[in-house]
PDB file of N, CA and C in Angstrom:
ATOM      1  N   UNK A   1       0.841  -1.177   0.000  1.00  0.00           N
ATOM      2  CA  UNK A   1       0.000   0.000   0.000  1.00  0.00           C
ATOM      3  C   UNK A   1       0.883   1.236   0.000  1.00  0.00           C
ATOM      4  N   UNK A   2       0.813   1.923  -0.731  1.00  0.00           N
ATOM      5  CA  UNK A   2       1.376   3.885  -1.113  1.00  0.00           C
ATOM      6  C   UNK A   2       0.661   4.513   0.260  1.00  0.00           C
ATOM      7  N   UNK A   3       1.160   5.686   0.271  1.00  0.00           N
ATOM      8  CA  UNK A   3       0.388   6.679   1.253  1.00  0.00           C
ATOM      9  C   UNK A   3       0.754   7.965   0.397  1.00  0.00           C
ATOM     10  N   UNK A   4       0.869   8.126  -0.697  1.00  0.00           N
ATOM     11  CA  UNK A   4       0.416   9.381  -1.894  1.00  0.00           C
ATOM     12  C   UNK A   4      -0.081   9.780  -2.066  1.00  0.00           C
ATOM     13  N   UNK A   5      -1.711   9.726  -1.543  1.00  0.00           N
ATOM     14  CA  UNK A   5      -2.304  10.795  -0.991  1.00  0.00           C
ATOM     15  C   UNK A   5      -3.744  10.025  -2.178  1.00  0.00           C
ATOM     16  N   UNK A   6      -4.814  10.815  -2.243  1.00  0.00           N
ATOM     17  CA  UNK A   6      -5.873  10.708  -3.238  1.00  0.00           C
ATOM     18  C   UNK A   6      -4.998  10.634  -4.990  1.00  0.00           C
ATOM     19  N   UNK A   7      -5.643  10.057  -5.375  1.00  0.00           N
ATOM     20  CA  UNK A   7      -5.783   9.961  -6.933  1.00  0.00           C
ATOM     21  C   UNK A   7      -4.417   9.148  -6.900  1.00  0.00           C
ATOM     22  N   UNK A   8      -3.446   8.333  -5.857  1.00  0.00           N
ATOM     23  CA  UNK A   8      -2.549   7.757  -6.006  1.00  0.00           C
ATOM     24  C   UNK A   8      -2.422   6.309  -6.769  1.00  0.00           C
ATOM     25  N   UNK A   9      -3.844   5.700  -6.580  1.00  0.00           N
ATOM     26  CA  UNK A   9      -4.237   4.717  -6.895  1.00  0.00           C
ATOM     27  C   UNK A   9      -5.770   4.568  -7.334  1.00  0.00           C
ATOM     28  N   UNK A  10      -6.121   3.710  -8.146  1.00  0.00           N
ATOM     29  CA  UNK A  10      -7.423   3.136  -9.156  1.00  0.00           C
ATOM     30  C   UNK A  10      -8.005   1.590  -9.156  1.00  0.00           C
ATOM     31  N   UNK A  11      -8.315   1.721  -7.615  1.00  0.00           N
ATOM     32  CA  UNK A  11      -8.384  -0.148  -7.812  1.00  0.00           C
ATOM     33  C   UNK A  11     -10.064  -0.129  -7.230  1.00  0.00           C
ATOM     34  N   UNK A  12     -10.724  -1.314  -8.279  1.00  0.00           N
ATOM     35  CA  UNK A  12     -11.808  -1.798  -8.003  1.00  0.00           C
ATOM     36  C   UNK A  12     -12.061  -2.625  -6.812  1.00  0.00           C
ATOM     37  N   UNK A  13     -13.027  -1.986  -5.849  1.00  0.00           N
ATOM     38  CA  UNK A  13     -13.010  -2.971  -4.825  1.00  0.00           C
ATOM     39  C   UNK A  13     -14.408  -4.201  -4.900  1.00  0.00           C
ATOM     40  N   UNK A  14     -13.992  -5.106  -5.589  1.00  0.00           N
ATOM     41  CA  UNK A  14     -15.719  -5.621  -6.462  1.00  0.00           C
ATOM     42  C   UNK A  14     -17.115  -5.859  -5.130  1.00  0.00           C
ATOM     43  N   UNK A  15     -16.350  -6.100  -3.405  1.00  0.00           N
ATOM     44  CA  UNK A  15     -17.468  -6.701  -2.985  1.00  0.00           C
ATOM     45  C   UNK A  15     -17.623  -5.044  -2.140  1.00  0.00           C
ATOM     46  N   UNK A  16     -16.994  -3.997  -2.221  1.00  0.00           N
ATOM     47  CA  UNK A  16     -17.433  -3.115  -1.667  1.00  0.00           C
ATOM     48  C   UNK A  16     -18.949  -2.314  -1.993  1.00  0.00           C
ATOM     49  N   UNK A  17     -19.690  -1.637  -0.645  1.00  0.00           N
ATOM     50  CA  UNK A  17     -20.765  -1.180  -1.226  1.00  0.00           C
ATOM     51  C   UNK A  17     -21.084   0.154  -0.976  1.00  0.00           C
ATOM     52  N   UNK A  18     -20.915   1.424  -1.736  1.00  0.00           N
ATOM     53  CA  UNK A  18     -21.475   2.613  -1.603  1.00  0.00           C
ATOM     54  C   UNK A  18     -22.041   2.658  -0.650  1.00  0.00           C
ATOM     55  N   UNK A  19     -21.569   3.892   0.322  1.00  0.00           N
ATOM     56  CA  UNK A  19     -22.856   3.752   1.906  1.00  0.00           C
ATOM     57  C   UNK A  19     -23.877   4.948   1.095  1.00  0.00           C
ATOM     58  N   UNK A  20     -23.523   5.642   0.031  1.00  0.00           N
ATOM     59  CA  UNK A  20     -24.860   6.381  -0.343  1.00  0.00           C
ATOM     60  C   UNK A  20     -25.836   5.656  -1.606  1.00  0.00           C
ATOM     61  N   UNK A  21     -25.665   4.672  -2.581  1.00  0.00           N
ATOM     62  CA  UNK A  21     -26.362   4.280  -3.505  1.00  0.00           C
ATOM     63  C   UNK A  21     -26.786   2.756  -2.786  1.00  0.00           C
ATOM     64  N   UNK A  22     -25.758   1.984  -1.967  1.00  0.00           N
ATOM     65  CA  UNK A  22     -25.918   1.011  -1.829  1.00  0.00           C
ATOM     66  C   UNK A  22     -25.645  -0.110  -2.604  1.00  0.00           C
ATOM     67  N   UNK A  23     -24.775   0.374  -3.770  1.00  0.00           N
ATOM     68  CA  UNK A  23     -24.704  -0.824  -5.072  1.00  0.00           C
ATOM     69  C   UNK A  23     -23.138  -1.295  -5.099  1.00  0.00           C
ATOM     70  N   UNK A  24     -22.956  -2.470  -5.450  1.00  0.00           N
ATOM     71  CA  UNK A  24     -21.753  -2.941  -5.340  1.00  0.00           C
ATOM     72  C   UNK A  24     -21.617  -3.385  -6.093  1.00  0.00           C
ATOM     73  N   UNK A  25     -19.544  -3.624  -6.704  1.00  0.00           N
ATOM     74  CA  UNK A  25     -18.951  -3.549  -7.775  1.00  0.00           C
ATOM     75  C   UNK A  25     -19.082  -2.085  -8.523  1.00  0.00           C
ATOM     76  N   UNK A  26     -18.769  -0.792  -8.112  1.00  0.00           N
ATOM     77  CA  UNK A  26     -18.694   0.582  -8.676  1.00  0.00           C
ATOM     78  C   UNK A  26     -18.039   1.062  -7.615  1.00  0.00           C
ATOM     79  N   UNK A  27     -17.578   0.560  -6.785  1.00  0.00           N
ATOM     80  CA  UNK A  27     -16.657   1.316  -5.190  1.00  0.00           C
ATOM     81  C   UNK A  27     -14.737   0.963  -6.243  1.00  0.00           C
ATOM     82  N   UNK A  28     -14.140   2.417  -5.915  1.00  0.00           N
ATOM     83  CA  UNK A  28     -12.830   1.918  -6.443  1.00  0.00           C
ATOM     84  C   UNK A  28     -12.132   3.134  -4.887  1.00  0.00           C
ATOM     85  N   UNK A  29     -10.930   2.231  -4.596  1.00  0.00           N
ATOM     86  CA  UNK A  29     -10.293   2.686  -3.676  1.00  0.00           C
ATOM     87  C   UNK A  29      -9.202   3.745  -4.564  1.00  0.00           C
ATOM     88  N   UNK A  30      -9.046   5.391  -4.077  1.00  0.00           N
ATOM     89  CA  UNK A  30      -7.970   6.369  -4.550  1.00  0.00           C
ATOM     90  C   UNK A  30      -6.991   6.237  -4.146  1.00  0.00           C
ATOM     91  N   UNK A  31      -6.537   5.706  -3.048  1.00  0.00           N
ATOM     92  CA  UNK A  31      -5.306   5.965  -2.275  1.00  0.00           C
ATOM     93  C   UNK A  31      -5.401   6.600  -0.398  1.00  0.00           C
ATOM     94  N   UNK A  32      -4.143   6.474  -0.178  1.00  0.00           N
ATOM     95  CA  UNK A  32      -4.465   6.686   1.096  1.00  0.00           C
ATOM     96  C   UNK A  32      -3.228   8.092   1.810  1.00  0.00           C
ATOM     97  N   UNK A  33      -3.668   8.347   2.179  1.00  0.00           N
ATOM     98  CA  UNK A  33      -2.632   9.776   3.098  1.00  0.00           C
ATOM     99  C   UNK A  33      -2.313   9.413   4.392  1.00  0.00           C
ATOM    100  N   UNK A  34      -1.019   9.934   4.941  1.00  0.00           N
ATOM    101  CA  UNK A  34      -0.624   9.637   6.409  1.00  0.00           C
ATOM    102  C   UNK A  34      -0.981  11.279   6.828  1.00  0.00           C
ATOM    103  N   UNK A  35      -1.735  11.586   7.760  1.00  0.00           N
ATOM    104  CA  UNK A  35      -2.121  12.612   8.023  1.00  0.00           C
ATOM    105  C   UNK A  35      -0.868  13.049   9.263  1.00  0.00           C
ATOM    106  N   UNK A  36      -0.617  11.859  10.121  1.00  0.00           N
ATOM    107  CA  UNK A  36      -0.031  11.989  11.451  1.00  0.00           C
ATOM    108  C   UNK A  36       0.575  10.431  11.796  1.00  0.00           C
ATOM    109  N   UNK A  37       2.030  10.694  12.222  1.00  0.00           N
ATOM    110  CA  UNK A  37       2.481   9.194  12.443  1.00  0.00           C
ATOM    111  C   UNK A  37       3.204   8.558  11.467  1.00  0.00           C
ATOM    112  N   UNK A  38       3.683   7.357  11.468  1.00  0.00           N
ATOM    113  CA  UNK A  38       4.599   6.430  10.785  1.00  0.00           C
ATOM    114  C   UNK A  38       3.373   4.932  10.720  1.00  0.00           C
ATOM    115  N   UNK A  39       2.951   4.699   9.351  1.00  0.00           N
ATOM    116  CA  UNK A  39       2.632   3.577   9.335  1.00  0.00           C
ATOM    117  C   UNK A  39       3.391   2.337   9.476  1.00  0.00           C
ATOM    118  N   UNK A  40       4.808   2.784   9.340  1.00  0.00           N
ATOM    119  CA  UNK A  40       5.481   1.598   8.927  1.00  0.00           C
ATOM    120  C   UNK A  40       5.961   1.063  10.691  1.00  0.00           C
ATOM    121  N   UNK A  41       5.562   1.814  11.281  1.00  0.00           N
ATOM    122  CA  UNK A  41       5.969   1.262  12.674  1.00  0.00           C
ATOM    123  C   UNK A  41       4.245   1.017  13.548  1.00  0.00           C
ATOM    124  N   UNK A  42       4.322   0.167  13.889  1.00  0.00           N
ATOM    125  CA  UNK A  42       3.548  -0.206  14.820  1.00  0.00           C
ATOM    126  C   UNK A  42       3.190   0.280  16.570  1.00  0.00           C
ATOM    127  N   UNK A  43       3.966   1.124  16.860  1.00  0.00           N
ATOM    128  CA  UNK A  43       3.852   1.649  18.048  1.00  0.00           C
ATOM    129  C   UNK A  43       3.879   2.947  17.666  1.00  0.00           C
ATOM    130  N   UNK A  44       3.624   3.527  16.648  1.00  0.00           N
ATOM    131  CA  UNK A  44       2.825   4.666  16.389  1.00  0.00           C
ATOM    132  C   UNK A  44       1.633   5.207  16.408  1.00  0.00           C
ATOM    133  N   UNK A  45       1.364   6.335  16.848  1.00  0.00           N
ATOM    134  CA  UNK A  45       0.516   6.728  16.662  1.00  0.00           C
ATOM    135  C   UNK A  45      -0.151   7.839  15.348  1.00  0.00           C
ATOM    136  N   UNK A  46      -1.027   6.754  14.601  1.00  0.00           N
ATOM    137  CA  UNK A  46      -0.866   6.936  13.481  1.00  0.00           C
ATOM    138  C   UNK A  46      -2.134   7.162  12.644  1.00  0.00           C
ATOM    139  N   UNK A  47      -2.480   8.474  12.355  1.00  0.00           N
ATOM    140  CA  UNK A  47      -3.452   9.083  11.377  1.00  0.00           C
ATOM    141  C   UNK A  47      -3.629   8.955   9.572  1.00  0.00           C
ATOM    142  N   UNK A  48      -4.672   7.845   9.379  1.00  0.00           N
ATOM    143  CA  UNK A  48      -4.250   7.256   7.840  1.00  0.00           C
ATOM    144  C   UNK A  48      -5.857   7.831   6.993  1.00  0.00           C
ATOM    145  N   UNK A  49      -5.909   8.804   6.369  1.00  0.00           N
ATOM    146  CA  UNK A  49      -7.078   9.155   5.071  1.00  0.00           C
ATOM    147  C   UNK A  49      -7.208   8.257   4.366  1.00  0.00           C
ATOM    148  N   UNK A  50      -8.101   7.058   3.946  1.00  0.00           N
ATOM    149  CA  UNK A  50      -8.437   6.290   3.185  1.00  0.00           C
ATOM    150  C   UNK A  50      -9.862   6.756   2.258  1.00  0.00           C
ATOM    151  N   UNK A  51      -8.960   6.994   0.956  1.00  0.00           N
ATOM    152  CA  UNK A  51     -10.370   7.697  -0.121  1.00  0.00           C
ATOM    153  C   UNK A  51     -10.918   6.879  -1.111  1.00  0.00           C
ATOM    154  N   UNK A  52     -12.694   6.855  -1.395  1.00  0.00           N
ATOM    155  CA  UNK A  52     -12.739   6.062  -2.039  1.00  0.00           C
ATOM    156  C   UNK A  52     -13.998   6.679  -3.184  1.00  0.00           C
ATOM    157  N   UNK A  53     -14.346   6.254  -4.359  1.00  0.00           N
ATOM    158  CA  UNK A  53     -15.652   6.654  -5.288  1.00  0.00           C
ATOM    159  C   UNK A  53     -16.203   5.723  -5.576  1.00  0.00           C
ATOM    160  N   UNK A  54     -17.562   6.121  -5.647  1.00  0.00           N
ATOM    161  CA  UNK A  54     -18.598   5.267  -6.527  1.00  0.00           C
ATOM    162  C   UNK A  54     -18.584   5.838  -7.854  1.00  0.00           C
ATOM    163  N   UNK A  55     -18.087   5.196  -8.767  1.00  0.00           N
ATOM    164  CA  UNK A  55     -18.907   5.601 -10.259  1.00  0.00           C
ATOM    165  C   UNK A  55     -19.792   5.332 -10.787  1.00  0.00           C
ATOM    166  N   UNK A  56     -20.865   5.010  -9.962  1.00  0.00           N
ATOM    167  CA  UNK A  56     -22.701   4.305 -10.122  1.00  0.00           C
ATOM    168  C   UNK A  56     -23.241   5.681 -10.089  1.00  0.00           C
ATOM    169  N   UNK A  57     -22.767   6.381  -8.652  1.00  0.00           N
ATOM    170  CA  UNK A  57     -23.612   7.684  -8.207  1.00  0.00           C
ATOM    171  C   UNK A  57     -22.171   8.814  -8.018  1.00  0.00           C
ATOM    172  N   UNK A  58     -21.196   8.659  -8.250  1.00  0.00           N
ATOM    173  CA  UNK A  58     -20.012   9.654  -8.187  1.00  0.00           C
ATOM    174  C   UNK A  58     -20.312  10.458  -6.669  1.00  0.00           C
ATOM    175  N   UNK A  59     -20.443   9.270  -5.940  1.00  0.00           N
ATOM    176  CA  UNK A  59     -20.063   9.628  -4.667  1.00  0.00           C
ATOM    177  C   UNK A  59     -19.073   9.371  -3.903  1.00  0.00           C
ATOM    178  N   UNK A  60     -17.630  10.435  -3.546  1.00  0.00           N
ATOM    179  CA  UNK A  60     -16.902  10.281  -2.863  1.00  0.00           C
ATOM    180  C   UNK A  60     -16.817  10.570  -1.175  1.00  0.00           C
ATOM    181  N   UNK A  61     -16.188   9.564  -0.683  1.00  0.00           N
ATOM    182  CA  UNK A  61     -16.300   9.941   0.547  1.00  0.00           C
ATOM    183  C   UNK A  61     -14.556   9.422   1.461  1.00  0.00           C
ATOM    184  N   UNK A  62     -13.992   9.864   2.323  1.00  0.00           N
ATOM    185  CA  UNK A  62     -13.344   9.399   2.849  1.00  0.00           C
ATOM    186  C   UNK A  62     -13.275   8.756   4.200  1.00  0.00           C
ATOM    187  N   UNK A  63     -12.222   7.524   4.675  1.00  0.00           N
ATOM    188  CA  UNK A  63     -12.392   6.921   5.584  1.00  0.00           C
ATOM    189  C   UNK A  63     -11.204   6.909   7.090  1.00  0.00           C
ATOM    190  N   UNK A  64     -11.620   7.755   7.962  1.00  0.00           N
ATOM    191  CA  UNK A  64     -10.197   7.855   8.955  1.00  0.00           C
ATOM    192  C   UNK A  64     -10.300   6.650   9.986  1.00  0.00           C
ATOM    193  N   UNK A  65      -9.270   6.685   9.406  1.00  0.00           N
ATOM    194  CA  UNK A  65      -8.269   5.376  10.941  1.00  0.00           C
ATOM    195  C   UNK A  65      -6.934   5.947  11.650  1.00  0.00           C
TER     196      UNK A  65
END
C-alpha cells in the first residue's frame, strides 16, 4: 500500500458497497494519506485518510483510521 495521498491509486473494490447508492462492484479505492504518524511502525501513533468513489452515483467519501 502507497500513502500518496488521493488519486494515487485506481483499484476496483468488487465486494465493496457505496454507503450512499448502496450498489456494489462501482466502489474503487484512490489511495491513502498519512495525516499523522509512521505507518510503517507499529507503536505509532498513526493518522491514515483512506479515499474512495462510486462511479454508479459519483459519490466520494473518505475513511479515517
Amino acid at each position: 500500500m502507497s500513502f500518496e495521498g488521493k488519486d494515487s491509486e485506481h483499484t476496483l473494490l468488487k465486494d465493496a458497497e457505496c454507503p450512499n447508492c448502496k450498489k456494489k462492484g462501482f466502489v474503487y479505492f484512490l489511495g491513502s494519506a498519512v495525516m499523522h504518524g509512521n505507518p510503517y511502525s507499529p507503536a505509532a501513533d498513526t493518522e491514515v485518510n483512506h479515499y474512495y468513489e462510486c462511479t454508479n452515483c459519483q459519490h466520494e467519501w473518505t475513511v479515517y483510521t
